[in-house]
Short mmCIF file of C-alpha atoms and ligand atoms in Angstrom, two decimals:
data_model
loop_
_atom_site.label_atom_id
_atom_site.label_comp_id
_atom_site.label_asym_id
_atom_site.label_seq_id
_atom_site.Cartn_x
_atom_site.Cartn_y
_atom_site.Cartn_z
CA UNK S 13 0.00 0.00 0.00
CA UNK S 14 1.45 3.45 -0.88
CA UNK S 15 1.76 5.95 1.57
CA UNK S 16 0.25 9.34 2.01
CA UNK S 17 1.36 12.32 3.54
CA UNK S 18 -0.71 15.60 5.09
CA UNK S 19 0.90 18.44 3.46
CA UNK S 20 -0.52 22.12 4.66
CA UNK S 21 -4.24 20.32 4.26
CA UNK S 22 -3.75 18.17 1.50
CA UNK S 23 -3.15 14.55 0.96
CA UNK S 24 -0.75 13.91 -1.11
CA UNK S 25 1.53 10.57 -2.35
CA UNK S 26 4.75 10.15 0.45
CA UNK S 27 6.85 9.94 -2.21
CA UNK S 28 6.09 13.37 -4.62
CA UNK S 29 4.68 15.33 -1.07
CA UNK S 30 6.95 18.58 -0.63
CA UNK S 31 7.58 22.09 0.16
CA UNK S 32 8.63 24.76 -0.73
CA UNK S 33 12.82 25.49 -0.69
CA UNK S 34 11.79 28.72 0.91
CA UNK S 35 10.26 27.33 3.68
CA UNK S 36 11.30 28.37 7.05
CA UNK S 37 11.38 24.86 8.25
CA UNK S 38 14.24 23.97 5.61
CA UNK S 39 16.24 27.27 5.56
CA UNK S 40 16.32 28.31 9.02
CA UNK S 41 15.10 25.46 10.97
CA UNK S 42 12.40 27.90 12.23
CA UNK S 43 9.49 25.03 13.19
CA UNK S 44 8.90 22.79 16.01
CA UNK S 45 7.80 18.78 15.84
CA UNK S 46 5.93 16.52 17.62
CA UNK S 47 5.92 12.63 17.61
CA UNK S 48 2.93 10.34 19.37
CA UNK S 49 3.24 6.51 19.25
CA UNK S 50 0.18 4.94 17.79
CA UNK S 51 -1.42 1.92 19.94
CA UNK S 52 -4.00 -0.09 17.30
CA UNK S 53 -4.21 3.13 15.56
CA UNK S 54 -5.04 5.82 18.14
CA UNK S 55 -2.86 8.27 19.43
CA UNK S 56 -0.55 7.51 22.76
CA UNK S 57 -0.15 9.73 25.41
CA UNK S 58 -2.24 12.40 23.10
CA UNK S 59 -2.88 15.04 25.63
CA UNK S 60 0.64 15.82 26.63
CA UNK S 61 2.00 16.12 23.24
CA UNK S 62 -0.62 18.53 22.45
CA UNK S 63 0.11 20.31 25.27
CA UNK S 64 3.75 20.33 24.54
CA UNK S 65 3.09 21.52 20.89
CA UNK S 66 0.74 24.16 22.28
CA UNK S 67 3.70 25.43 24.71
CA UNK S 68 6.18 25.07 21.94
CA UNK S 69 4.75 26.87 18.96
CA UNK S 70 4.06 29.84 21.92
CA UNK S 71 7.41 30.26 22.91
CA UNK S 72 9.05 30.47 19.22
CA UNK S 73 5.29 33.01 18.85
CA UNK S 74 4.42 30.41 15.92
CA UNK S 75 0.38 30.59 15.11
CA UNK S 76 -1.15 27.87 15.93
CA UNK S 77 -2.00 26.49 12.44
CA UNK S 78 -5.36 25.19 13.74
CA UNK S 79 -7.34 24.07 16.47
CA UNK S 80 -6.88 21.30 18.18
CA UNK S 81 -10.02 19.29 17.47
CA UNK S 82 -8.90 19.84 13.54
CA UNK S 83 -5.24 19.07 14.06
CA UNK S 84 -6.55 15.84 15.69
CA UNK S 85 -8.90 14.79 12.71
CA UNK S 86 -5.88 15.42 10.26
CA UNK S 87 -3.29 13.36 12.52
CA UNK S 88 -5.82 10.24 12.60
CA UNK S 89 -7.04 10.66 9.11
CA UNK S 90 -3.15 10.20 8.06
CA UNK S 91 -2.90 7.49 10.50
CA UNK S 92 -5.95 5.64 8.73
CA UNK S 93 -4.74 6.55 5.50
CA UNK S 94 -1.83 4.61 5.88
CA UNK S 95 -3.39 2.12 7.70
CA UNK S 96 -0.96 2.06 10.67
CA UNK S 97 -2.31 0.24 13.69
CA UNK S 98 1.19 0.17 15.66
CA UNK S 99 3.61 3.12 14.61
CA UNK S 100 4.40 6.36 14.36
CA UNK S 101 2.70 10.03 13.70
CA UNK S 102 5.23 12.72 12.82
CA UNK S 103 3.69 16.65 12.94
CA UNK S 104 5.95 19.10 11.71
CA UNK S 105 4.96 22.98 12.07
CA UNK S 106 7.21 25.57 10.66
CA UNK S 107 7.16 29.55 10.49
CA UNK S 108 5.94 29.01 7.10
CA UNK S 109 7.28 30.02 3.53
CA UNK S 110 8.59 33.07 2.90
CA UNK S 111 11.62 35.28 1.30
CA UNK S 112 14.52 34.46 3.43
CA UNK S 113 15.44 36.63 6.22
CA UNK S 114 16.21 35.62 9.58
CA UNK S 115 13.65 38.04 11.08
CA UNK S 116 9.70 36.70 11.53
CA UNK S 117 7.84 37.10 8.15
CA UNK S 118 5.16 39.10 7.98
CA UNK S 119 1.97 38.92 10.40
CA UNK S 120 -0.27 36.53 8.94
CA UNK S 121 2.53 34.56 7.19
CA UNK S 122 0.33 30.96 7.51
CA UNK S 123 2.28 28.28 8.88
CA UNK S 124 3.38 24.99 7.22
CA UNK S 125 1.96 22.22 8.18
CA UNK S 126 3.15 18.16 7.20
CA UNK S 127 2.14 15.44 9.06
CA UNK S 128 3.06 11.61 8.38
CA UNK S 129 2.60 8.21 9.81
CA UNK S 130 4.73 4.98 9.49
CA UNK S 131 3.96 1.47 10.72
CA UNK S 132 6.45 -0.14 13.52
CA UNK S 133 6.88 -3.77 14.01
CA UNK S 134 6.29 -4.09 17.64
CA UNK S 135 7.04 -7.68 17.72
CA UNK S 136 10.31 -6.98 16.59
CA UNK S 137 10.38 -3.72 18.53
CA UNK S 138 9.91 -6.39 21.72
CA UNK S 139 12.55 -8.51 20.58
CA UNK S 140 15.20 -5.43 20.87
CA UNK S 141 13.52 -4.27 23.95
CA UNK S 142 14.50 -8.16 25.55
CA UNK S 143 17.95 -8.22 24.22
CA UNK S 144 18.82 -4.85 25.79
CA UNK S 145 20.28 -1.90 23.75
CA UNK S 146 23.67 0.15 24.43
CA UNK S 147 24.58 3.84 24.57
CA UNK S 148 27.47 5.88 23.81
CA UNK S 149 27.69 9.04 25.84
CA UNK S 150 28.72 12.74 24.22
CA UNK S 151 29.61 16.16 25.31
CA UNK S 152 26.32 18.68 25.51
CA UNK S 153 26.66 20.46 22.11
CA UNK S 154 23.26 21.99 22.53
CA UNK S 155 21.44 25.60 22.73
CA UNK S 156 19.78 26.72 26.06
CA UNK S 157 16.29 25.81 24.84
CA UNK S 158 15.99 22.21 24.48
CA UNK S 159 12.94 23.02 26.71
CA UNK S 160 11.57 23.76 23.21
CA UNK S 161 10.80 20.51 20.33
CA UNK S 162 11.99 22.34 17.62
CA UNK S 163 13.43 21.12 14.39
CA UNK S 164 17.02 22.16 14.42
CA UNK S 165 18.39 19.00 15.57
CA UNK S 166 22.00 19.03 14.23
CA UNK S 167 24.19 18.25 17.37
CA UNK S 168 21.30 15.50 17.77
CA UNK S 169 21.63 13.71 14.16
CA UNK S 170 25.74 14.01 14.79
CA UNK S 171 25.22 12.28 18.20
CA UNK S 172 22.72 9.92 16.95
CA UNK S 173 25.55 9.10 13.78
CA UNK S 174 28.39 8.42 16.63
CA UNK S 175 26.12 6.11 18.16
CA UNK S 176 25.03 4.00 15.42
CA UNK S 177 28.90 4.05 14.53
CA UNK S 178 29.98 2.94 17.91
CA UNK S 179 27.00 0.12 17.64
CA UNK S 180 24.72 1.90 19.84
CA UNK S 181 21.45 2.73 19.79
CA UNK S 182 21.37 5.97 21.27
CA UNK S 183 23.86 8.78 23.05
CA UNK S 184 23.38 10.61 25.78
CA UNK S 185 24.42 14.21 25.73
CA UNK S 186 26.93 14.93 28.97
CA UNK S 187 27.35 18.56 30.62
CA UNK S 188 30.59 20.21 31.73
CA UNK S 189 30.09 19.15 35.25
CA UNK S 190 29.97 15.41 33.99
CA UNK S 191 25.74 14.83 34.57
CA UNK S 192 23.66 13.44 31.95
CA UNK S 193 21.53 15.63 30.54
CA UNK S 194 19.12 13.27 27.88
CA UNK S 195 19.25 11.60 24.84
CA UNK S 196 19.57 12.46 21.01
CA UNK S 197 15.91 11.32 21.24
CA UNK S 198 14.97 10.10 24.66
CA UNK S 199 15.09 10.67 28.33
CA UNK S 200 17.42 9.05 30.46
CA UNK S 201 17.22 6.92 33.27
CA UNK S 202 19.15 4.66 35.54
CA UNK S 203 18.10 2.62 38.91
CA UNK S 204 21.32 3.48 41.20
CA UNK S 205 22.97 0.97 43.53
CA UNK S 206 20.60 2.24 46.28
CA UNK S 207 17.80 1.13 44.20
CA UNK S 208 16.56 4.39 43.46
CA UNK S 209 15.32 5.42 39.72
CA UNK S 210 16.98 8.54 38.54
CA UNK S 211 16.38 10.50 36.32
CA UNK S 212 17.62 14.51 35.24
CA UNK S 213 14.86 16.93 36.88
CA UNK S 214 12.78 19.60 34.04
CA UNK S 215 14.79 22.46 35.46
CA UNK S 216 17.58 21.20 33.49
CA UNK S 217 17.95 22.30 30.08
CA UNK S 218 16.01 18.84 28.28
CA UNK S 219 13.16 18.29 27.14
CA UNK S 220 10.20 17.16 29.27
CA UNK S 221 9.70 14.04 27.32
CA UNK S 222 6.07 12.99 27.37
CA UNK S 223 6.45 9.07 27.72
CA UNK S 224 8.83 10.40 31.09
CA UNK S 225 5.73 12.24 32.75
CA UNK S 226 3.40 9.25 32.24
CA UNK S 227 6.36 6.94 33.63
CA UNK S 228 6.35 9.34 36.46
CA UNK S 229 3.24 8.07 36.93
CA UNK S 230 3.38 4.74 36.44
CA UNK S 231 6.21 4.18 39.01
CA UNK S 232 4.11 6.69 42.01
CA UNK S 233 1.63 3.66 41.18
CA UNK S 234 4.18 1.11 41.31
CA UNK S 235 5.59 2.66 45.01
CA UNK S 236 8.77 2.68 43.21
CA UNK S 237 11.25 5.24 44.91
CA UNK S 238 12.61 7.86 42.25
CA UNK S 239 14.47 10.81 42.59
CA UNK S 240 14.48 13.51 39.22
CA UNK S 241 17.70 14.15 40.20
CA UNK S 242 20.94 14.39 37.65
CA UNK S 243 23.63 11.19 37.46
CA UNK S 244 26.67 11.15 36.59
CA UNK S 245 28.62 8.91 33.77
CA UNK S 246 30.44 6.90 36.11
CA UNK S 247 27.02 6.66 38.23
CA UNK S 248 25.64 5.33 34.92
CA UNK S 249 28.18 2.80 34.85
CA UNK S 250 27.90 1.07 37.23
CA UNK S 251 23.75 1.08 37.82
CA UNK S 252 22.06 -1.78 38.61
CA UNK S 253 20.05 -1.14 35.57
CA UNK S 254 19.07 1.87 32.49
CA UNK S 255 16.81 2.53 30.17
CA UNK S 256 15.57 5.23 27.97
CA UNK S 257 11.91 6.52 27.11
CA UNK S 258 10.55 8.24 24.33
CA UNK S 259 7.76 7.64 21.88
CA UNK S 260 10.06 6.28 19.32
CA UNK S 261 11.79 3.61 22.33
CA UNK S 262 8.67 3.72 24.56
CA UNK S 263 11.00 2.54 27.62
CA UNK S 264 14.05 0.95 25.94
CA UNK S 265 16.23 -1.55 28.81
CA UNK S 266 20.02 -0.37 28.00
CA UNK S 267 22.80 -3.11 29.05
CA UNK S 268 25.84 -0.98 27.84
CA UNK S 269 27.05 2.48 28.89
CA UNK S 270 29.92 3.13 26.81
CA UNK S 271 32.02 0.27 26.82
CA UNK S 272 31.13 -0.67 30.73
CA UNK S 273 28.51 -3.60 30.48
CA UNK S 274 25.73 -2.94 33.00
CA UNK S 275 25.28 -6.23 35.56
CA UNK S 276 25.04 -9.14 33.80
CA UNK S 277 24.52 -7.90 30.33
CA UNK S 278 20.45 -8.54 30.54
CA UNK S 279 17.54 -5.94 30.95
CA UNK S 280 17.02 -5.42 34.19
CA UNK S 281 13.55 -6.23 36.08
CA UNK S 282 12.68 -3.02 36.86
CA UNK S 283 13.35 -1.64 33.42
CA UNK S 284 11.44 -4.96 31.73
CA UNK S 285 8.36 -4.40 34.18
CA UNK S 286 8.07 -0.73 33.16
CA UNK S 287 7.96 -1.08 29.68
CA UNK S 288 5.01 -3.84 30.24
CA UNK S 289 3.52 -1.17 32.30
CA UNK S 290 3.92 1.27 30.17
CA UNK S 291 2.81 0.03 27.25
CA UNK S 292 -0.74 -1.08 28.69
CA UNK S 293 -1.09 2.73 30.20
CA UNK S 294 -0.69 4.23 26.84
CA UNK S 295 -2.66 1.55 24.50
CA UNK S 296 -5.59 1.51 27.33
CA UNK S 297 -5.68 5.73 27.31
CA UNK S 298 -4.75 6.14 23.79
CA UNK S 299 -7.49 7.98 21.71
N1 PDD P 499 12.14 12.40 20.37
N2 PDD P 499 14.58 14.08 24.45
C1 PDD P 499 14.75 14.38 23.15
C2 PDD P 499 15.91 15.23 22.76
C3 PDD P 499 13.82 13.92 22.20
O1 PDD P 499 13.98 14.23 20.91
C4 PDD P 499 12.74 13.11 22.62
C5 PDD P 499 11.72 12.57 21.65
C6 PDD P 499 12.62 12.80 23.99
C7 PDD P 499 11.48 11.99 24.53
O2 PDD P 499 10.28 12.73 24.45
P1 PDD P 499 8.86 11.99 24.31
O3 PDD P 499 8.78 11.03 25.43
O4 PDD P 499 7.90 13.10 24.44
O5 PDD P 499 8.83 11.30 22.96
C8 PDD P 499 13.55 13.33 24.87
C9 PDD P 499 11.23 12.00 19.32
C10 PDD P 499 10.60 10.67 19.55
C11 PDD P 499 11.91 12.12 17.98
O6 PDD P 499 12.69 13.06 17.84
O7 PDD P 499 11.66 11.32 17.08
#
């Protein structure tokens, strides 16, 4: 089945769909993102990501391209389009197209607006998940606004490159005081040798991953102990256990910190039991 993609409120074939080279999005990185997992083809964890798309387009003072009822129609309609049951739905809003200049266009500019959905295996997904996956670690290239899902994701992709070079499935940016800030694209987490799940607090300069705040959740439910509190590398080294979360990973058990294998090689419980109850939270609430 060919794909589809939502292109500023048009459908159009995945593989001719395009903008145009002057807009914002692709010159100047001026847009922000958003990506929901899809749970037998409704939308996980919908309300925070609109939320965080809401907060995001205000602080770059983006218009809101629509309202949210609409915006929701469009990102299931692509969704059913391309018949995805288990996947991904990608929303992508930029400044919109105009004559380049770094300055805001003019007032009333309309925004660009793509959206696209792609099908994940999750039994292979679950395969991965039991195997464990490693990470590389990377000095914090970033701006002061990671707060902010916005498309200019260069130190990301080059971090993201070193990992899959080094065999790894994600790295994990590290400040100048040696703490882990977060992913490429995903929180990070360890369970310490006390026990305890850490994890970097918001008030650092990350983003406030949406798959995180529901895992808050799910461990106050759990009675798990967990401090959002910042680790360091060689803390990460030798935890009892790590994962990641995002809603590309949901929560992703990582055995390998660098080259420092984490206990026995294995997922750990904790980090196997979460992703279980993670996954039934967000395909029970998913709309
Ligand atoms: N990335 N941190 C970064 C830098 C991210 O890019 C992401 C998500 C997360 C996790 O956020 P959430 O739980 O809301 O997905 C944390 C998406 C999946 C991406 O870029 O594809």
């Amino acid at each position: 089945m060919s794909r589809v993609a939502y292109v500023n409120g048009v459908f159009q074939p995945h593989a001719e769909a395009s903008v145009h080279i002057e807009d914002r999005g692709y010159q100047l990185a001026d847009g922000v993102y958003e990506v929901w997992a899809v749970f037998d083809g409704k939308l996980a964890d919908a309300q925070g990501h609109f939320e965080r798309l809401d907060r995001s387009l205000a602080e770059l003072r983006i218009d809101p391209p629509m309202s949210r009822a609409a915006l929701k129609i469009a990102l299931r309609e692509t969704i059913r389009r391309n018949r995805v049951r288990d996947g991904l739905v990608y929303l992508q809003v930029t400044r919109g197209v105009a004559r380049r200049d770094h300055a805001f266009p003019a007032p009333g500019t309309p925004p660009s607006v793509v959206i696209t959905a792609k099908s994940v295996d999750r039994a292979a997904a679950e395969a991965r998940a039991a195997k464990g996956a490693s990470v590389i670690t990377t000095p914090e290239t970033r701006w002061a606004r990671c707060d902010i899902k916005t498309v200019g994701l260069l130190p990301n992709v080059l971090a993201k490159q070193a990992a899959r070079e080094a065999g790894a499935v994600e790295a994990w940016f590290v400040d100048d005081l040696g703490l882990v800030t977060e992913g490429a694209s995903s929180n990070a987490w360890i369970i310490d040798r006390e026990g305890r799940l850490r994890t970097r607090d918001t008030q650092a300069n990350i983003l406030r991953g949406i798959t995180r705040k529901t895992l808050l959740e799910v461990i106050a439910d759990a009675g798990l102990t967990l401090e959002e509190r910042p680790f360091t590398v060689d803390e990460a080294k030798s935890a009892r256990e790590a994962f990641i979360t995002g809603a590309g990973t949901l929560v992703l058990p990582i055995v390998k910190v660098d080259n420092q294998v984490l206990g026995d090689g294995k997922p750990g419980p904790v980090a196997k039991r979460l992703r279980e109850l993670y996954i039934q939270r967000a395909r029970a609430t998913a709309w």
